Coordinates of N, CA and C and ligand atoms in Angstrom, one line a residue:
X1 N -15.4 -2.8 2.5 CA -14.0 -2.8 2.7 C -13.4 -1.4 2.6
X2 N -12.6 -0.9 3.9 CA -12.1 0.4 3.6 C -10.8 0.1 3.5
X3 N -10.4 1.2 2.5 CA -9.1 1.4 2.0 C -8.4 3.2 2.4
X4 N -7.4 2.9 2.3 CA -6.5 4.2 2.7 C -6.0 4.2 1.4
X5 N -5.5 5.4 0.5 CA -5.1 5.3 -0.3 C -4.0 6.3 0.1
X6 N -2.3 6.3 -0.2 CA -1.6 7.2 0.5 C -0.9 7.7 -1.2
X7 N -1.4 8.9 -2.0 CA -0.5 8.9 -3.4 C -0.9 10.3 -3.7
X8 N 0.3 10.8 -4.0 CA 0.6 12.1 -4.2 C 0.2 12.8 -5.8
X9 N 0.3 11.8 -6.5 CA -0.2 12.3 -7.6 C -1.9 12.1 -8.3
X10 N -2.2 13.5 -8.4 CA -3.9 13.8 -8.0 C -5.0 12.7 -8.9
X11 N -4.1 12.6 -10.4 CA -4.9 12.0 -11.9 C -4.7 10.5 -11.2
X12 N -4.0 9.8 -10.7 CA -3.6 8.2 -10.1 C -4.2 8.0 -8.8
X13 N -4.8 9.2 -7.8 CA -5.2 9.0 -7.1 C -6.6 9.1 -7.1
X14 N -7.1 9.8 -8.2 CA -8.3 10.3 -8.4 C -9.4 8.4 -9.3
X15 N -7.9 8.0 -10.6 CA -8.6 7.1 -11.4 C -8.5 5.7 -10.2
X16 N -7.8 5.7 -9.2 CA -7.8 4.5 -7.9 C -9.6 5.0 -7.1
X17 N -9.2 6.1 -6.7 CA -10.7 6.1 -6.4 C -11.8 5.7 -6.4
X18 N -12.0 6.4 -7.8 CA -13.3 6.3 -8.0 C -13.5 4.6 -9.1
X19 N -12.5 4.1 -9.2 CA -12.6 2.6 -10.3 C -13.2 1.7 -8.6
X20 N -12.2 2.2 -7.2 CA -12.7 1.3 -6.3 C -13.6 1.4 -5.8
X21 N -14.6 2.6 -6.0 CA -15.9 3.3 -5.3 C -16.9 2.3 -6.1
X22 N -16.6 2.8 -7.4 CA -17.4 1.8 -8.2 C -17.5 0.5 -8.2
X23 N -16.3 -0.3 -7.2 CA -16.4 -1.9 -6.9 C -16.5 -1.9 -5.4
X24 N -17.4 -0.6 -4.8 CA -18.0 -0.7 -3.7 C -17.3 -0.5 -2.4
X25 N -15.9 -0.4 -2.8 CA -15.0 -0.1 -1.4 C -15.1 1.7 -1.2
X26 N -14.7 1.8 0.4 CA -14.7 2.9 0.7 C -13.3 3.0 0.5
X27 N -13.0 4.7 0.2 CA -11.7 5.0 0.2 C -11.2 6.8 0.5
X28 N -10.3 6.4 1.3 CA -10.0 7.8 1.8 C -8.3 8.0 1.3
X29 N -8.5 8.9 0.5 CA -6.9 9.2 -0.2 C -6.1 10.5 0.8
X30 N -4.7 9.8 0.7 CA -4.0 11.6 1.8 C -3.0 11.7 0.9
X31 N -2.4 12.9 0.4 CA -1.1 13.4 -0.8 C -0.1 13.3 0.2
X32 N 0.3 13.1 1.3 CA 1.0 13.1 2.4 C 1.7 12.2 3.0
X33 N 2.6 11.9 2.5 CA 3.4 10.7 3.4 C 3.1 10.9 5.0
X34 N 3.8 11.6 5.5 CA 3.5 12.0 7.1 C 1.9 12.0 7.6
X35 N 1.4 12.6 6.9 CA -0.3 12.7 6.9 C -0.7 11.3 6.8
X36 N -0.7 10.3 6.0 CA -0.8 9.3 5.4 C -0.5 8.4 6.5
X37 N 0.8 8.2 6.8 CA 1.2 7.7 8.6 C 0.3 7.7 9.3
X38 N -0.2 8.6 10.0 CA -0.8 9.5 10.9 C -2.5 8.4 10.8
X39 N -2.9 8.9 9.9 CA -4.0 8.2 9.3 C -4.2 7.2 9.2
X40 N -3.1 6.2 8.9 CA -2.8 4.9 9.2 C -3.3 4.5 10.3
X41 N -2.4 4.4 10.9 CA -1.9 4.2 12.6 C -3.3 4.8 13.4
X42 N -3.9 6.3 13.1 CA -5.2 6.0 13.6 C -6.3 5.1 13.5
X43 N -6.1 4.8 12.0 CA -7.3 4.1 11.8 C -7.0 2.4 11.5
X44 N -5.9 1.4 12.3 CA -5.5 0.7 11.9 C -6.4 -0.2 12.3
X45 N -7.8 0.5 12.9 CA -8.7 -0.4 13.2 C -9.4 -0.9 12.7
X46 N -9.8 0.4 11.7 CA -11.0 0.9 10.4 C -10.0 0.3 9.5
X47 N -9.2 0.6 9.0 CA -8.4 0.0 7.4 C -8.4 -1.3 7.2
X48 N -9.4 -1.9 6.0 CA -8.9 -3.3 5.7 C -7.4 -3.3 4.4
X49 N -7.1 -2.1 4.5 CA -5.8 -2.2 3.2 C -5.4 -1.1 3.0
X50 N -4.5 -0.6 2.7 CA -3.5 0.2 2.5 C -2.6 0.3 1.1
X51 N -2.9 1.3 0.3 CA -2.5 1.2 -0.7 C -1.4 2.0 -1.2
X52 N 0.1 1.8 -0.8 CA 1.1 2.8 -0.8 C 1.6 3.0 -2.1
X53 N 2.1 4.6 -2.1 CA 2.9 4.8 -3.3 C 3.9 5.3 -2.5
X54 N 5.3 5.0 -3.3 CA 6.5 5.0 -2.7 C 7.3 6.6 -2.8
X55 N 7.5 7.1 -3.9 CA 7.9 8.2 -3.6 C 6.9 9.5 -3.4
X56 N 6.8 10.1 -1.8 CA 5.4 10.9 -1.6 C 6.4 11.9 -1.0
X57 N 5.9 13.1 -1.1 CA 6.1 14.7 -0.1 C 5.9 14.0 1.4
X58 N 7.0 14.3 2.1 CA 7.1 14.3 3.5 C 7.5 12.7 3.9
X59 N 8.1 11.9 3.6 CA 7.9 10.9 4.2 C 8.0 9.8 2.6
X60 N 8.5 9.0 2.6 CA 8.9 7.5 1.8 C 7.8 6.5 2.6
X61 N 7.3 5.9 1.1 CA 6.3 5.1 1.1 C 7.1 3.6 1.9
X62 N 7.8 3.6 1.7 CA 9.2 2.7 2.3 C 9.2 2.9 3.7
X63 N 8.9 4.2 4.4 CA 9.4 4.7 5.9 C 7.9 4.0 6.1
X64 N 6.8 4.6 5.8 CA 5.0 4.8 6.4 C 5.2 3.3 6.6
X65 N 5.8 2.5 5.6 CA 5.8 1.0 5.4 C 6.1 0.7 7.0
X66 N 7.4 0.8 7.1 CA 8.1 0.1 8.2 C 7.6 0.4 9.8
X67 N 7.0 2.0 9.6 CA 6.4 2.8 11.0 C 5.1 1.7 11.1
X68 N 4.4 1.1 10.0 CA 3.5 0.7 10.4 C 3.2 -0.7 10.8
X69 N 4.4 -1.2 10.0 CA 4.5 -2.4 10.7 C 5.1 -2.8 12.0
X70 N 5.6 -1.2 12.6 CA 6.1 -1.6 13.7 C 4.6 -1.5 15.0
X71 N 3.7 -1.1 14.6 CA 2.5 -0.8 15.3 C 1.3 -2.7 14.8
X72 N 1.4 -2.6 13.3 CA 0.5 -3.8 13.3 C 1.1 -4.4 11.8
X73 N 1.3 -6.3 12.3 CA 1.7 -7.0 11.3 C 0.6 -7.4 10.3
X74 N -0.9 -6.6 10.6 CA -2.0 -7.5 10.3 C -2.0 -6.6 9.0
X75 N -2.5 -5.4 8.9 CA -2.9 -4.8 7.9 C -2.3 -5.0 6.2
X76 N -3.1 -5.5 5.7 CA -2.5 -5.6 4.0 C -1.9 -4.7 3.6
X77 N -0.7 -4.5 3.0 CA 0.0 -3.3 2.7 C 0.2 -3.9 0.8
X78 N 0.0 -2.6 0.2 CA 0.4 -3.0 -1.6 C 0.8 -2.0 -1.6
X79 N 2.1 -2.3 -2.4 CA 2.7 -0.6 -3.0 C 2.6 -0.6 -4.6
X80 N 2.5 1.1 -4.5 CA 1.6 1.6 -6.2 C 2.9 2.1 -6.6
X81 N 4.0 1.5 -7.3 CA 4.7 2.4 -7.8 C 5.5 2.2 -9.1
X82 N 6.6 3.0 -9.9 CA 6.8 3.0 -10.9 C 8.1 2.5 -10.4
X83 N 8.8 2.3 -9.9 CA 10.1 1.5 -9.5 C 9.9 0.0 -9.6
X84 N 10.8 -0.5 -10.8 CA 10.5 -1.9 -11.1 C 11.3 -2.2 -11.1
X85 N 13.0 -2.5 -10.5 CA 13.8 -3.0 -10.3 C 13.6 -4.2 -9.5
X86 N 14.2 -5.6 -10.0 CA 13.9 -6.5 -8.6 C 14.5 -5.7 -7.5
X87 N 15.5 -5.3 -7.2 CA 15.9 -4.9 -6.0 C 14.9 -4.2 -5.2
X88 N 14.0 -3.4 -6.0 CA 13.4 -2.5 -5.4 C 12.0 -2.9 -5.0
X89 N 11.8 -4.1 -5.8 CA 10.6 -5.1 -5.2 C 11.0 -5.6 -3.8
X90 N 11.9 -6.1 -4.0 CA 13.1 -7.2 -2.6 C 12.2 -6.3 -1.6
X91 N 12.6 -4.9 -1.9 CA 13.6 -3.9 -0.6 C 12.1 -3.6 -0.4
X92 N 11.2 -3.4 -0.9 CA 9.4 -3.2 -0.5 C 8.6 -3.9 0.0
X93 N 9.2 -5.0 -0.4 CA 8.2 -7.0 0.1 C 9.0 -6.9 1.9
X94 N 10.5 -6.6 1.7 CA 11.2 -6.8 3.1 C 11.2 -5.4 4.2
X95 N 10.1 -4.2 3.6 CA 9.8 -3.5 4.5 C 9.0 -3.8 4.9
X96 N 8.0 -4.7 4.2 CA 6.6 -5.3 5.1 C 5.3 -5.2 3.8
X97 N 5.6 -5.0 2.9 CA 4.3 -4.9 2.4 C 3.7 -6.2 1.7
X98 N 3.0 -6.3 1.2 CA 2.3 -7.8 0.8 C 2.8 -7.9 -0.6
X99 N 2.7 -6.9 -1.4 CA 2.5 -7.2 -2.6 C 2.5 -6.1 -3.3
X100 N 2.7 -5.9 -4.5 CA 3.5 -4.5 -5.3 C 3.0 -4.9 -6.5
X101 N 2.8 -3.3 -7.0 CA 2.0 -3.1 -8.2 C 2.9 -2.0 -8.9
X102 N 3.4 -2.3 -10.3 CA 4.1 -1.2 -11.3 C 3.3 -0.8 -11.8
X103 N 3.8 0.9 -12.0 CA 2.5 1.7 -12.5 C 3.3 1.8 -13.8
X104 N 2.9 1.9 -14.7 CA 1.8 2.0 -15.0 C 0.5 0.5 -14.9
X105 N -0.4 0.7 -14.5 CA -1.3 -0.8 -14.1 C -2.5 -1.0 -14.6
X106 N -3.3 -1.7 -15.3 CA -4.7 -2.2 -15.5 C -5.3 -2.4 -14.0
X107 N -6.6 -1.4 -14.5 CA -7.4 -1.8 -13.2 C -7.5 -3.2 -12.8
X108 N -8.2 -3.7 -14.0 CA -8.4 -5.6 -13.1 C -7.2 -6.1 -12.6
X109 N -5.8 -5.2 -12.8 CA -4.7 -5.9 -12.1 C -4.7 -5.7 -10.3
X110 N -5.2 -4.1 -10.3 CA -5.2 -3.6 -9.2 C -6.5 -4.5 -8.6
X111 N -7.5 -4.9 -9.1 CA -9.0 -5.4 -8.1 C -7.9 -6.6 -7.8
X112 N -7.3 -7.7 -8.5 CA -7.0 -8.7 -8.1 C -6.0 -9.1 -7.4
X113 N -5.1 -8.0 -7.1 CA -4.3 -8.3 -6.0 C -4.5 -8.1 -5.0
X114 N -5.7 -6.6 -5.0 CA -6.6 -6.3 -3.3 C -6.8 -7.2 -3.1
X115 N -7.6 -8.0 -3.6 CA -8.6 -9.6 -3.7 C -7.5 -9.9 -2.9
X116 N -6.5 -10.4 -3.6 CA -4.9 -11.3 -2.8 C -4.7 -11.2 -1.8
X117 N -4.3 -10.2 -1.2 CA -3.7 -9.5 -0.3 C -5.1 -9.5 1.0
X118 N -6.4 -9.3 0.4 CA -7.2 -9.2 1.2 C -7.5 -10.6 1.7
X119 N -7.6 -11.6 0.8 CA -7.4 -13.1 1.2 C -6.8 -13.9 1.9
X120 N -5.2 -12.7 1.9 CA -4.2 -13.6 3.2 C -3.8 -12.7 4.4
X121 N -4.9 -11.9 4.7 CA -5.0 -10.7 5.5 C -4.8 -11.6 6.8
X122 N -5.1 -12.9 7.5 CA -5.0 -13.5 8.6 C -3.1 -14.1 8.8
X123 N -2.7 -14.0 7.7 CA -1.0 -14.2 7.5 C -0.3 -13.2 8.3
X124 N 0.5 -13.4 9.1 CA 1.3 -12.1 9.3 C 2.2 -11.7 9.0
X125 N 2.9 -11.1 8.7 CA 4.2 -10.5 8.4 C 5.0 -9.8 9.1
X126 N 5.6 -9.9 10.3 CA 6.1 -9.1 11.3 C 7.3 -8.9 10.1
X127 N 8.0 -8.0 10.5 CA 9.4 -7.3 9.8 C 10.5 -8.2 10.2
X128 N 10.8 -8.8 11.5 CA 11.6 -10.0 11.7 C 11.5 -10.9 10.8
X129 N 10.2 -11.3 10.7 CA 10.4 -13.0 9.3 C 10.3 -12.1 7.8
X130 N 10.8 -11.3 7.6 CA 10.8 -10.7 6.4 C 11.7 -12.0 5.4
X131 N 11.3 -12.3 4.5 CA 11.3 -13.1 3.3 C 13.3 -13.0 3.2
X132 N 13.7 -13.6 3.5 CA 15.4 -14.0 3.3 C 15.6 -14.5 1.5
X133 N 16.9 -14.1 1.4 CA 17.0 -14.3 0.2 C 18.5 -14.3 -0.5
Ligands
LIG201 CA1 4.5 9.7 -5.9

């Protein structure tokens, strides 16, 4: 399973790495929102998951969200972030992503929502049926 990892901060991107190397996924990390996009959208063919953090240099984990769903409803999207307001869950679930993780996080939190998210990977999510509320 390859993963994109899009997070700006080096020690959270570094301990996501190498915990998912060691459960056998591939993973290619970008510190770059805009970069991160880019790399997306290239490889939306190669990526089984996407693993966003929300506030990045160049670009909102929020924006990469929505650019990419406007390209493909398929790809599993989780966001890694420290914003735990419901609203800000709402406003993340209704950009398109699958499923959201507060950081600070236990690894076996992180394997088991990939798990999740990678299990209902055939679900789609277009941005139109975004979750009403
Ligand atoms: Ca960040």
């Amino acid at each position: 399973m390859k993963v994109l990892l899009i997070e700006d901060e080096r020690t959270i991107a570094d301990f996501i790495k190498e915990g998912l190397e060691e459960e056998g996924y591939q993973v290619d990390v970008c510190e770059n929102g805009r970069q991160g996009l880019q790399m997306a959208l290239e490889g939306l063919g190669g990526y089984d998951l996407l693993l966003l953090d929300w506030m990045l240099p160049g670009m909102s984990g929020i924006e990469i969200c929505r650019a990419i769903r406007k390209e493909s409803a398929e790809i599993p999207i989780l966001f890694l972030t420290a914003k735990d307001t419901t609203d800000d869950v709402i406003f993340g679930l209704d950009a398109g992503a699958n499923d959201y993780l507060r950081k600070p996080f236990a690894f076996g939190e992180l394997l088991a929502r990939i798990r999740g998210v990678a299990a209902r990977k055939t679900r789609r999510y277009p941005p139109s049926q975004a979750r009403k509320h």
